[in-house]
PDB file of C-alpha atoms in Angstrom:
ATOM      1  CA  UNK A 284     -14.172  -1.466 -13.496  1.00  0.00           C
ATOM      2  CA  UNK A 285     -15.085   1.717 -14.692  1.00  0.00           C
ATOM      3  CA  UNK A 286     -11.989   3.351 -17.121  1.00  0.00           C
ATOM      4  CA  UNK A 287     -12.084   6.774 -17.117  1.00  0.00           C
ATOM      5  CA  UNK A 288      -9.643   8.786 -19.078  1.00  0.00           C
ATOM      6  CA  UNK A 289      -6.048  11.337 -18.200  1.00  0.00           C
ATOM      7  CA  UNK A 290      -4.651  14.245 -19.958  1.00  0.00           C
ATOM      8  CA  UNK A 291      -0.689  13.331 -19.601  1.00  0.00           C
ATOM      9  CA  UNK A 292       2.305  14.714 -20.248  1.00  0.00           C
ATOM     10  CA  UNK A 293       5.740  13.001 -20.509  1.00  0.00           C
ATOM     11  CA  UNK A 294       8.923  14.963 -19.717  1.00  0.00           C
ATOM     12  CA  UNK A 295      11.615  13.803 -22.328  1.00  0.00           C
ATOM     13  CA  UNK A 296       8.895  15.481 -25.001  1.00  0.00           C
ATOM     14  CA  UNK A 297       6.333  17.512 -23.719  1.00  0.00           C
ATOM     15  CA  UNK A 298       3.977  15.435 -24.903  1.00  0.00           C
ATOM     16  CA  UNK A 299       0.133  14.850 -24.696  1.00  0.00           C
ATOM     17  CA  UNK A 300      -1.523  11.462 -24.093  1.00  0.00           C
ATOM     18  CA  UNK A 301      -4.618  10.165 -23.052  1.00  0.00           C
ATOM     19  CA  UNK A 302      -4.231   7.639 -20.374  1.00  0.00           C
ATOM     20  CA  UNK A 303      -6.852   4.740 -18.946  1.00  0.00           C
ATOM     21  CA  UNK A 304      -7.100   5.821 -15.819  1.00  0.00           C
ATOM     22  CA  UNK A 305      -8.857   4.058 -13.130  1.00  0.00           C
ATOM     23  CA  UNK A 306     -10.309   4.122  -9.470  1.00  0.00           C
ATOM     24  CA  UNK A 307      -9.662   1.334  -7.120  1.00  0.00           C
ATOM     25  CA  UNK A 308      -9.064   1.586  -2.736  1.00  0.00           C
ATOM     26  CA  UNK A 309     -10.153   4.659  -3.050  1.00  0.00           C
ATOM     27  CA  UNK A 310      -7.218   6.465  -5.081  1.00  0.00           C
ATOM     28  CA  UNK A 311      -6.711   7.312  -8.578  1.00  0.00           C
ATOM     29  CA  UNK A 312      -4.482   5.071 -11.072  1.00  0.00           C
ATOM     30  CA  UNK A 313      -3.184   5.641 -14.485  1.00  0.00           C
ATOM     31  CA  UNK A 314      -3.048   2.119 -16.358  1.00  0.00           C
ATOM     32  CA  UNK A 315      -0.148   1.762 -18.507  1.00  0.00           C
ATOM     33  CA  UNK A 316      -0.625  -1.081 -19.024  1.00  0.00           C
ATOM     34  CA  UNK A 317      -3.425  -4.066 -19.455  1.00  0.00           C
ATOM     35  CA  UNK A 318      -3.375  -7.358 -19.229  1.00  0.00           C
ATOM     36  CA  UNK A 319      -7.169  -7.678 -20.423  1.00  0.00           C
ATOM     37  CA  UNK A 320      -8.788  -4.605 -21.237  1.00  0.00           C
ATOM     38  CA  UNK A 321     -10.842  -2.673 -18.576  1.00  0.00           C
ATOM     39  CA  UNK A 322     -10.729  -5.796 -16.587  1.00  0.00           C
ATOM     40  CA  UNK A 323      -6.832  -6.567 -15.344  1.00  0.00           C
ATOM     41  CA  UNK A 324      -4.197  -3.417 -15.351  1.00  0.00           C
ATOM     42  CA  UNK A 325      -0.463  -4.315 -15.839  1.00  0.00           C
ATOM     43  CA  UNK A 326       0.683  -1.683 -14.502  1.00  0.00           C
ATOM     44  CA  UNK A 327      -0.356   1.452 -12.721  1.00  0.00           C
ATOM     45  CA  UNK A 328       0.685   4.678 -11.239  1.00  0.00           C
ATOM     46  CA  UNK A 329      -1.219   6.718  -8.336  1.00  0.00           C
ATOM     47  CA  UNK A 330      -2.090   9.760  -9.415  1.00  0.00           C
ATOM     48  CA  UNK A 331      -4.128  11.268  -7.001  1.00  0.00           C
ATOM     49  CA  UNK A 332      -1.087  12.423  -5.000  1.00  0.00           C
ATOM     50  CA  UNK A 333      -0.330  14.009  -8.232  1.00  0.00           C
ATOM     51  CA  UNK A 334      -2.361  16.963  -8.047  1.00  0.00           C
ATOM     52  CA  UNK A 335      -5.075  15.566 -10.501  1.00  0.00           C
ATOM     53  CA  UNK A 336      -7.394  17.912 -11.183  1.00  0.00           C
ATOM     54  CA  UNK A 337     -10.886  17.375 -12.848  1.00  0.00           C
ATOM     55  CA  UNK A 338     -10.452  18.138 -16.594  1.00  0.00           C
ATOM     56  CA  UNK A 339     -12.500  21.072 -18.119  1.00  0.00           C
ATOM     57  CA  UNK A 340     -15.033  20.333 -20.728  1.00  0.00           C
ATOM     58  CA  UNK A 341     -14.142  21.407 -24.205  1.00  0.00           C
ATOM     59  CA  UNK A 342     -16.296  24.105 -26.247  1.00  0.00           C
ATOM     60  CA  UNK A 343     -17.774  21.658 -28.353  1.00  0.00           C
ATOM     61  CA  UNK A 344     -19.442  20.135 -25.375  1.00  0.00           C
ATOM     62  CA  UNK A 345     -17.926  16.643 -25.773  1.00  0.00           C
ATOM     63  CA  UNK A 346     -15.685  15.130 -22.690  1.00  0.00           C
ATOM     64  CA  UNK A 347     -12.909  13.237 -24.014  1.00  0.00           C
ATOM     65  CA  UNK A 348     -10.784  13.505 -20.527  1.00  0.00           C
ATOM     66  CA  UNK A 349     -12.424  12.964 -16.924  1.00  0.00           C
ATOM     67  CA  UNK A 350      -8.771  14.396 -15.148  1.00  0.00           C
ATOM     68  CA  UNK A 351      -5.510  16.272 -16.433  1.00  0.00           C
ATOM     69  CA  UNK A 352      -2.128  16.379 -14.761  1.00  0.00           C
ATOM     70  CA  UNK A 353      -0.241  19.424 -14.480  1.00  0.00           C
ATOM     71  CA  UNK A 354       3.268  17.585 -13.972  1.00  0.00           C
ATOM     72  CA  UNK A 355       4.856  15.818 -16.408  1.00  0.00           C
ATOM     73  CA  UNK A 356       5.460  12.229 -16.534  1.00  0.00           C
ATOM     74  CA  UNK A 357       8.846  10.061 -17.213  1.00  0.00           C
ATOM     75  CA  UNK A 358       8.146   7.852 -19.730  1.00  0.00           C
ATOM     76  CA  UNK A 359       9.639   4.910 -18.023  1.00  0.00           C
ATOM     77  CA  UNK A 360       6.541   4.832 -16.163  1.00  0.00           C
ATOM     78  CA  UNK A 361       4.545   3.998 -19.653  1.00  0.00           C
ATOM     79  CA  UNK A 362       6.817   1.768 -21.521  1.00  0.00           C
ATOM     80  CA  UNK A 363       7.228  -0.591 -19.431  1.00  0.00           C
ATOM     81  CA  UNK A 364      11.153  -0.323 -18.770  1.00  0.00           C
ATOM     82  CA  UNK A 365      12.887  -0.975 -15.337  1.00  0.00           C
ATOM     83  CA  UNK A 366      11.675   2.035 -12.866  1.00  0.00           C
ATOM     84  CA  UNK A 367      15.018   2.687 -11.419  1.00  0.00           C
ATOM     85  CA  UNK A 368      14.931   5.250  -8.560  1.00  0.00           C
ATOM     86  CA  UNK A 369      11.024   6.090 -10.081  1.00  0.00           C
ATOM     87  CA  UNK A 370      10.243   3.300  -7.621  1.00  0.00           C
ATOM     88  CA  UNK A 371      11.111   5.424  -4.938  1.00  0.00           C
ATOM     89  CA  UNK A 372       9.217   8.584  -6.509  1.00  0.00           C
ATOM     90  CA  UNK A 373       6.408   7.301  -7.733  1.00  0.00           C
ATOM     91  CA  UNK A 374       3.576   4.630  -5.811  1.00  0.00           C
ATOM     92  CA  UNK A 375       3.138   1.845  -8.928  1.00  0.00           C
ATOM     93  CA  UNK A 376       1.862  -1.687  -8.698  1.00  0.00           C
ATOM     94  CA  UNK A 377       2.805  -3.816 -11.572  1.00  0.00           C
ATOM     95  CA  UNK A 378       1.081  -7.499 -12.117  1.00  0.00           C
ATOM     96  CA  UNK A 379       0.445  -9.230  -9.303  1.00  0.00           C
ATOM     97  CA  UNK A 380       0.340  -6.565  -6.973  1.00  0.00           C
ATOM     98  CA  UNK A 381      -2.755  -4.852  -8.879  1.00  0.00           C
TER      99      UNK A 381
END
């Protein structure tokens, strides 16, 4: 499993983070979460419905982010808390449904 990296956001602070971020059936994922490492995600959150966009490359000609979201993030959706109504807003798969 490739990891790739996301320039995120959260909303209570404004922010910056740079998120694991995988591909798998063909859609994008933000791991919050790992169980092992680039091998088993905990928890993830689609983020090609998102409006992911492919991040540009910096001056210095290094890459450290592959996407960037323009829309911030709760942070419920990182720290592992009860989703609430973000169930309802959000597609995530937590543990066994990964």
């Amino acid at each position: 499993m490739e990891v790739l990296k996301t320039i995120v956001n959260t909303a209570e602070d404004g922010r910056f983070y740079l998120v694991d971020t995988v591909e798998k059936d063909g859609k994008l994922w933000l791991v919050t979460a790992w169980l092992e490492k680039g091998f088993l995600p905990e928890r993830m959150v689609r983020i090609d419905d998102l409006r992911a966009c492919k991040a540009t490359p910096s001056p210095d000609g290094r890459q450290r982010a592959h996407y960037a979201l323009d829309k911030p993030l709760p942070r419920a959706l990182f720290d592992g808390s009860d989703l609430g109504d973000l169930k309802y807003q959000y597609e995530v798969r937590d543990g066994d449904e990964v």
